[in-house]
Amino acid sequence: MFNSNIGRLRFFFYSAALLVAEIVTFVLSVVGTVGFEGLANSKPGPSREGLAAAVLVTSLVIVLFRANFAWRRSRDAQGSGWILWSYIVFSTLFAILQAGTVLVVKFDGEDSHSGLNLLGLALVGLWAVILAGKQAGGGSADMASSLSFDDFDPPGSLRGTAPLHSASAAGATALAPAYATRAAPVPSNHPASQPASPANGRPRPGGFGKRGLV
């Protein structure tokens, strides 16, 4: 199941499912540790260590699935290896930095996480490149090879007709001596070409109702 290639549509839906799963696991991590009210009222530091650990573990599990789907999609599209590994490494770094951000974030309305945002944009770009990869065997060279005429024979040499030709040739060879014997002309000086005479020396009658000379 986790070794087969996947196409564009499946990769898109798998990635969307992983995004939903990541959001759900983050919410469950917050609810299972400090709660939303406790997170909003808590200060950065040791009070959020449990939440940061839960977010890190769940995020790394999501990264494993994301890396598997990206690897299967890249193999299906015969994509570049450095793009795949960059996507996996950046996803791992994003999960670690996300957990660290939860540990130190301040809910005062200020957005001071530009580095994490840039890393997220880079991940989206790499994901789009992997998604847009062409299917294996979709190029013109592969189409030309699939339309090769090596498997086709001319009409005079169709597969399965060689035994018929051999049988007809053998039959013609067997009938040749009999036909030659029947159609061969007999020499004029051959005894078989002379009319047969009776024992008394009289010639045979020349025709019906006629008698030959004595």
Short mmCIF file of C-alpha atoms in Angstrom, two decimals:
data_model
loop_
_atom_site.label_atom_id
_atom_site.label_comp_id
_atom_site.label_asym_id
_atom_site.label_seq_id
_atom_site.Cartn_x
_atom_site.Cartn_y
_atom_site.Cartn_z
CA MET A 1 0.00 0.00 0.00
CA PHE A 2 2.79 2.43 0.90
CA ASN A 3 5.07 1.33 -1.95
CA SER A 4 2.90 1.88 -5.02
CA ASN A 5 3.16 4.95 -7.21
CA ILE A 6 0.51 7.64 -6.96
CA GLY A 7 -0.66 10.13 -9.55
CA ARG A 8 -1.35 13.83 -9.30
CA LEU A 9 -4.94 13.60 -8.13
CA ARG A 10 -4.23 11.07 -5.40
CA PHE A 11 -1.20 13.06 -4.22
CA PHE A 12 -3.32 16.20 -4.01
CA PHE A 13 -6.05 14.52 -1.96
CA TYR A 14 -3.52 12.74 0.25
CA SER A 15 -1.78 16.06 0.97
CA ALA A 16 -5.11 17.72 1.75
CA ALA A 17 -6.00 14.86 4.11
CA LEU A 18 -2.63 15.23 5.85
CA LEU A 19 -3.21 18.96 6.28
CA VAL A 20 -6.57 18.30 7.91
CA ALA A 21 -5.01 15.59 10.09
CA GLU A 22 -2.25 17.99 11.17
CA ILE A 23 -4.78 20.62 12.22
CA VAL A 24 -6.84 18.05 14.09
CA THR A 25 -3.81 16.64 15.92
CA PHE A 26 -2.70 20.15 16.89
CA VAL A 27 -6.11 20.91 18.35
CA LEU A 28 -6.14 17.59 20.21
CA SER A 29 -2.64 18.29 21.55
CA VAL A 30 -3.74 21.66 22.91
CA VAL A 31 -6.93 20.25 24.41
CA GLY A 32 -5.09 17.30 25.94
CA THR A 33 -2.39 19.40 27.60
CA VAL A 34 -3.14 22.98 28.68
CA GLY A 35 -6.36 23.78 26.83
CA PHE A 36 -7.04 26.85 24.72
CA GLU A 37 -7.72 29.07 27.71
CA GLY A 38 -4.59 27.87 29.45
CA LEU A 39 -2.56 28.40 26.28
CA ALA A 40 -3.83 31.95 25.88
CA ASN A 41 -3.13 32.80 29.54
CA SER A 42 0.16 30.93 29.80
CA LYS A 43 3.57 32.50 29.45
CA PRO A 44 6.31 31.17 27.16
CA GLY A 45 8.58 28.74 28.89
CA PRO A 46 8.32 25.55 30.94
CA SER A 47 4.53 25.73 31.26
CA ARG A 48 4.22 24.81 27.59
CA GLU A 49 6.78 22.06 27.42
CA GLY A 50 4.14 19.31 27.41
CA LEU A 51 2.25 21.00 24.61
CA ALA A 52 5.43 21.53 22.58
CA ALA A 53 6.42 17.87 22.98
CA ALA A 54 2.96 16.67 21.89
CA VAL A 55 2.99 18.97 18.85
CA LEU A 56 6.50 17.83 17.92
CA VAL A 57 5.65 14.11 18.07
CA THR A 58 2.41 14.43 16.11
CA SER A 59 4.05 16.73 13.54
CA LEU A 60 6.89 14.26 12.96
CA VAL A 61 4.36 11.46 12.41
CA ILE A 62 2.63 13.64 9.82
CA VAL A 63 6.03 14.32 8.22
CA LEU A 64 6.60 10.57 7.83
CA PHE A 65 3.35 10.19 5.90
CA ARG A 66 4.05 13.32 3.89
CA ALA A 67 7.53 12.07 2.95
CA ASN A 68 6.11 8.69 1.91
CA PHE A 69 3.50 10.27 -0.34
CA ALA A 70 6.05 12.67 -1.85
CA TRP A 71 8.48 9.81 -2.51
CA ARG A 72 5.81 7.71 -4.23
CA ARG A 73 4.66 10.67 -6.31
CA SER A 74 8.24 11.62 -7.26
CA ARG A 75 8.99 8.04 -8.28
CA ASP A 76 5.84 7.93 -10.40
CA ALA A 77 6.81 11.15 -12.17
CA GLN A 78 10.55 10.33 -12.24
CA GLY A 79 11.18 13.61 -10.46
CA SER A 80 14.46 15.08 -9.32
CA GLY A 81 15.97 13.62 -6.17
CA TRP A 82 17.13 16.93 -4.71
CA ILE A 83 13.59 18.33 -4.88
CA LEU A 84 12.24 15.31 -3.02
CA TRP A 85 14.90 15.42 -0.31
CA SER A 86 14.60 19.19 0.04
CA TYR A 87 10.89 18.75 0.60
CA ILE A 88 11.46 16.07 3.25
CA VAL A 89 14.20 18.03 5.07
CA PHE A 90 12.22 21.28 5.01
CA SER A 91 9.13 19.46 6.30
CA THR A 92 11.14 18.07 9.21
CA LEU A 93 12.59 21.49 10.01
CA PHE A 94 9.14 23.04 9.83
CA ALA A 95 7.79 20.49 12.33
CA ILE A 96 10.65 21.20 14.75
CA LEU A 97 10.34 24.96 14.41
CA GLN A 98 6.58 24.75 14.79
CA ALA A 99 6.95 22.97 18.11
CA GLY A 100 9.53 25.56 19.18
CA THR A 101 7.20 28.37 18.15
CA VAL A 102 4.45 26.97 20.35
CA LEU A 103 6.93 26.94 23.19
CA VAL A 104 7.90 30.63 22.83
CA VAL A 105 4.97 32.28 21.06
CA LYS A 106 3.30 35.36 22.60
CA PHE A 107 -0.36 36.03 21.92
CA ASP A 108 -0.04 39.81 21.77
CA GLY A 109 -0.97 40.26 18.11
CA GLU A 110 2.59 40.64 16.86
CA ASP A 111 3.77 38.44 13.99
CA SER A 112 7.51 37.99 14.42
CA HIS A 113 7.83 34.54 12.80
CA SER A 114 8.92 35.60 9.32
CA GLY A 115 11.48 32.77 9.08
CA LEU A 116 8.83 30.12 9.69
CA ASN A 117 6.55 31.78 7.15
CA LEU A 118 9.30 31.78 4.50
CA LEU A 119 9.98 28.12 5.19
CA GLY A 120 6.29 27.39 4.77
CA LEU A 121 6.27 29.17 1.40
CA ALA A 122 9.30 27.14 0.29
CA LEU A 123 7.47 23.95 1.29
CA VAL A 124 4.43 24.97 -0.75
CA GLY A 125 6.65 25.63 -3.78
CA LEU A 126 8.40 22.27 -3.51
CA TRP A 127 5.06 20.53 -3.05
CA ALA A 128 3.72 22.21 -6.20
CA VAL A 129 6.76 21.07 -8.20
CA ILE A 130 6.29 17.48 -7.05
CA LEU A 131 2.57 17.67 -7.82
CA ALA A 132 3.12 19.06 -11.32
CA GLY A 133 5.55 16.31 -12.35
CA LYS A 134 4.60 14.44 -15.51
CA GLN A 135 3.49 10.87 -15.39
CA ALA A 136 6.12 8.25 -16.22
CA GLY A 137 5.79 7.08 -19.84
CA GLY A 138 3.95 10.21 -20.92
CA GLY A 139 6.70 11.64 -23.12
CA SER A 140 6.88 11.55 -26.90
CA ALA A 141 9.77 9.09 -26.85
CA ASP A 142 7.75 6.62 -24.81
CA MET A 143 4.76 7.06 -27.11
CA ALA A 144 6.97 6.39 -30.14
CA SER A 145 8.36 3.26 -28.56
CA SER A 146 4.85 2.06 -27.75
CA LEU A 147 3.89 2.56 -31.41
CA SER A 148 6.84 0.54 -32.74
CA PHE A 149 6.12 -1.64 -35.78
CA ASP A 150 8.50 -4.39 -34.78
CA ASP A 151 5.59 -6.56 -33.69
CA PHE A 152 3.82 -6.27 -37.06
CA ASP A 153 4.58 -8.49 -40.04
CA PRO A 154 3.85 -7.80 -43.72
CA PRO A 155 0.68 -9.40 -45.14
CA GLY A 156 2.71 -12.08 -46.93
CA SER A 157 4.42 -13.24 -43.74
CA LEU A 158 1.69 -13.28 -41.13
CA ARG A 159 2.29 -15.30 -38.02
CA GLY A 160 0.84 -18.77 -38.24
CA THR A 161 1.04 -19.08 -42.05
CA ALA A 162 4.51 -20.60 -42.24
CA PRO A 163 3.23 -24.17 -41.61
CA LEU A 164 0.64 -23.72 -44.40
CA HIS A 165 3.32 -22.64 -46.84
CA SER A 166 5.48 -25.59 -45.86
CA ALA A 167 2.60 -28.03 -46.30
CA SER A 168 1.69 -26.65 -49.73
CA ALA A 169 5.33 -26.79 -50.85
CA ALA A 170 5.62 -30.41 -49.69
CA GLY A 171 2.41 -31.33 -51.54
CA ALA A 172 3.66 -29.73 -54.73
CA THR A 173 6.95 -31.61 -54.45
CA ALA A 174 5.12 -34.91 -53.98
CA LEU A 175 2.85 -34.36 -57.00
CA ALA A 176 5.64 -33.21 -59.30
CA PRO A 177 6.98 -36.71 -60.26
CA ALA A 178 3.51 -38.08 -61.06
CA TYR A 179 2.61 -35.07 -63.18
CA ALA A 180 5.94 -35.23 -65.01
CA THR A 181 5.43 -38.94 -65.74
CA ARG A 182 1.92 -38.37 -67.12
CA ALA A 183 2.78 -35.37 -69.23
CA ALA A 184 6.17 -36.50 -70.59
CA PRO A 185 6.06 -37.05 -74.43
CA VAL A 186 6.88 -40.50 -75.77
CA PRO A 187 9.62 -40.61 -78.44
CA SER A 188 8.48 -41.65 -81.93
CA ASN A 189 10.97 -44.51 -82.16
CA HIS A 190 9.84 -45.93 -78.85
CA PRO A 191 8.05 -49.30 -79.16
CA ALA A 192 5.11 -47.96 -77.22
CA SER A 193 4.44 -45.37 -79.98
CA GLN A 194 3.99 -48.07 -82.71
CA PRO A 195 0.54 -49.71 -83.24
CA ALA A 196 0.33 -53.20 -81.92
CA SER A 197 0.08 -55.99 -84.60
CA PRO A 198 -1.55 -59.40 -84.10
CA ALA A 199 0.48 -62.55 -84.08
CA ASN A 200 -0.48 -63.56 -87.70
CA GLY A 201 1.00 -60.37 -89.17
CA ARG A 202 -2.28 -58.79 -90.17
CA PRO A 203 -2.76 -55.18 -89.28
CA ARG A 204 -5.46 -54.15 -86.86
CA PRO A 205 -8.65 -52.79 -88.32
CA GLY A 206 -8.40 -49.12 -89.13
CA GLY A 207 -11.83 -48.31 -87.75
CA PHE A 208 -15.27 -49.48 -86.80
CA GLY A 209 -16.89 -51.57 -89.66
CA LYS A 210 -13.78 -51.65 -91.78
CA ARG A 211 -11.43 -54.50 -92.40
CA GLY A 212 -7.89 -54.20 -93.25
CA LEU A 213 -6.12 -55.64 -96.25
CA VAL A 214 -5.02 -59.32 -96.24
#
